[in-house]
């Protein structure tokens, strides 16, 4: 059985179109996708670097909260001492005033 010449013509025409048009278009689109992926990778690296910096700058917040808690306790104790000192001061003033 002999294959008609038209089949060969269609086959070669399709092959030429695929090589001349489709292959370069596929390479171009893959190249664009690769460039976009590399750009995304660069942006992700920058985001990671920024995130690590933020984490480093905010890691002391818990220590600061502990300091605030301790300072609040110290302030309450200082107010208590101030009240008692005021009472002692009044007693000394009364005694000093009475001795004159």
mmCIF file of C-alpha atoms in Angstrom:
data_model
loop_
_atom_site.group_PDB
_atom_site.id
_atom_site.type_symbol
_atom_site.label_atom_id
_atom_site.label_comp_id
_atom_site.label_asym_id
_atom_site.label_seq_id
_atom_site.Cartn_x
_atom_site.Cartn_y
_atom_site.Cartn_z
ATOM 1 C CA UNK A 1 0.000 0.000 0.000
ATOM 2 C CA UNK A 2 1.392 3.276 -1.105
ATOM 3 C CA UNK A 3 1.011 6.446 1.028
ATOM 4 C CA UNK A 4 -0.310 9.445 -0.892
ATOM 5 C CA UNK A 5 1.986 12.407 -1.408
ATOM 6 C CA UNK A 6 -0.569 14.713 0.297
ATOM 7 C CA UNK A 7 0.043 12.906 3.576
ATOM 8 C CA UNK A 8 3.765 13.632 3.311
ATOM 9 C CA UNK A 9 3.075 17.273 2.442
ATOM 10 C CA UNK A 10 0.749 17.697 5.414
ATOM 11 C CA UNK A 11 3.233 15.900 7.679
ATOM 12 C CA UNK A 12 6.161 18.101 6.630
ATOM 13 C CA UNK A 13 4.059 21.281 6.764
ATOM 14 C CA UNK A 14 2.965 20.422 10.313
ATOM 15 C CA UNK A 15 6.526 19.634 11.313
ATOM 16 C CA UNK A 16 7.804 22.915 9.859
ATOM 17 C CA UNK A 17 5.054 24.926 11.601
ATOM 18 C CA UNK A 18 5.828 23.176 14.874
ATOM 19 C CA UNK A 19 9.558 23.861 14.599
ATOM 20 C CA UNK A 20 9.265 27.416 13.259
ATOM 21 C CA UNK A 21 6.333 28.731 15.311
ATOM 22 C CA UNK A 22 5.436 26.525 18.262
ATOM 23 C CA UNK A 23 8.918 25.634 19.485
ATOM 24 C CA UNK A 24 10.197 29.260 19.676
ATOM 25 C CA UNK A 25 6.932 30.330 21.312
ATOM 26 C CA UNK A 26 7.266 27.545 23.885
ATOM 27 C CA UNK A 27 10.891 28.499 24.587
ATOM 28 C CA UNK A 28 9.913 32.177 24.936
ATOM 29 C CA UNK A 29 7.066 31.375 27.359
ATOM 30 C CA UNK A 30 9.238 29.025 29.413
ATOM 31 C CA UNK A 31 11.939 31.694 29.583
ATOM 32 C CA UNK A 32 9.399 34.237 30.843
ATOM 33 C CA UNK A 33 8.160 31.769 33.447
ATOM 34 C CA UNK A 34 11.746 31.121 34.565
ATOM 35 C CA UNK A 35 12.472 34.852 34.907
ATOM 36 C CA UNK A 36 9.260 35.344 36.899
ATOM 37 C CA UNK A 37 10.149 32.422 39.169
ATOM 38 C CA UNK A 38 13.619 33.855 39.809
ATOM 39 C CA UNK A 39 12.143 37.260 40.583
ATOM 40 C CA UNK A 40 9.686 35.668 43.011
ATOM 41 C CA UNK A 41 12.588 33.841 44.620
ATOM 42 C CA UNK A 42 14.478 37.140 45.083
ATOM 43 C CA UNK A 43 11.401 38.785 46.617
ATOM 44 C CA UNK A 44 10.887 35.787 48.909
ATOM 45 C CA UNK A 45 14.522 36.019 50.051
ATOM 46 C CA UNK A 46 14.043 39.718 50.826
ATOM 47 C CA UNK A 47 10.823 38.967 52.695
ATOM 48 C CA UNK A 48 12.583 36.267 54.701
ATOM 49 C CA UNK A 49 15.418 38.633 55.544
ATOM 50 C CA UNK A 50 12.947 41.292 56.662
ATOM 51 C CA UNK A 51 10.980 38.746 58.692
ATOM 52 C CA UNK A 52 14.119 37.553 60.473
ATOM 53 C CA UNK A 53 15.006 41.182 61.217
ATOM 54 C CA UNK A 54 11.545 41.864 62.624
ATOM 55 C CA UNK A 55 11.718 38.727 64.762
ATOM 56 C CA UNK A 56 15.132 39.795 66.038
ATOM 57 C CA UNK A 57 13.909 43.277 66.867
ATOM 58 C CA UNK A 58 10.787 42.070 68.658
ATOM 59 C CA UNK A 59 12.230 39.144 70.626
ATOM 60 C CA UNK A 60 12.859 41.409 73.621
ATOM 61 C CA UNK A 61 9.196 42.357 73.964
ATOM 62 C CA UNK A 62 8.534 39.507 76.396
ATOM 63 C CA UNK A 63 11.504 40.624 78.509
ATOM 64 C CA UNK A 64 10.160 44.173 78.411
ATOM 65 C CA UNK A 65 6.763 42.942 79.599
ATOM 66 C CA UNK A 66 8.502 41.204 82.511
ATOM 67 C CA UNK A 67 10.373 44.426 83.301
ATOM 68 C CA UNK A 68 7.122 46.396 83.279
ATOM 69 C CA UNK A 69 5.550 43.857 85.638
ATOM 70 C CA UNK A 70 8.513 44.089 88.008
ATOM 71 C CA UNK A 71 8.541 47.881 87.806
ATOM 72 C CA UNK A 72 4.836 47.971 88.673
ATOM 73 C CA UNK A 73 5.545 45.907 91.792
ATOM 74 C CA UNK A 74 8.453 48.177 92.717
ATOM 75 C CA UNK A 75 6.259 51.245 92.251
ATOM 76 C CA UNK A 76 3.593 49.828 94.559
ATOM 77 C CA UNK A 77 6.240 49.039 97.180
ATOM 78 C CA UNK A 78 7.726 52.530 96.820
ATOM 79 C CA UNK A 79 4.286 54.113 97.388
ATOM 80 C CA UNK A 80 3.811 51.986 100.496
ATOM 81 C CA UNK A 81 7.239 53.028 101.788
ATOM 82 C CA UNK A 82 6.443 56.661 101.003
ATOM 83 C CA UNK A 83 3.205 56.501 103.039
ATOM 84 C CA UNK A 84 4.984 54.912 106.006
ATOM 85 C CA UNK A 85 7.837 57.385 105.774
ATOM 86 C CA UNK A 86 5.321 60.206 105.792
ATOM 87 C CA UNK A 87 3.772 58.816 108.965
ATOM 88 C CA UNK A 88 7.190 58.514 110.639
ATOM 89 C CA UNK A 89 8.028 62.045 109.496
ATOM 90 C CA UNK A 90 4.838 63.384 111.106
ATOM 91 C CA UNK A 91 5.677 61.579 114.371
ATOM 92 C CA UNK A 92 9.169 63.148 114.402
ATOM 93 C CA UNK A 93 7.702 66.578 113.632
ATOM 94 C CA UNK A 94 5.226 66.231 116.487
ATOM 95 C CA UNK A 95 7.958 65.108 118.864
ATOM 96 C CA UNK A 96 10.323 67.806 117.694
ATOM 97 C CA UNK A 97 7.586 70.425 117.973
ATOM 98 C CA UNK A 98 6.642 69.228 121.469
ATOM 99 C CA UNK A 99 10.259 69.284 122.681
ATOM 100 C CA UNK A 100 10.796 72.926 121.802
#
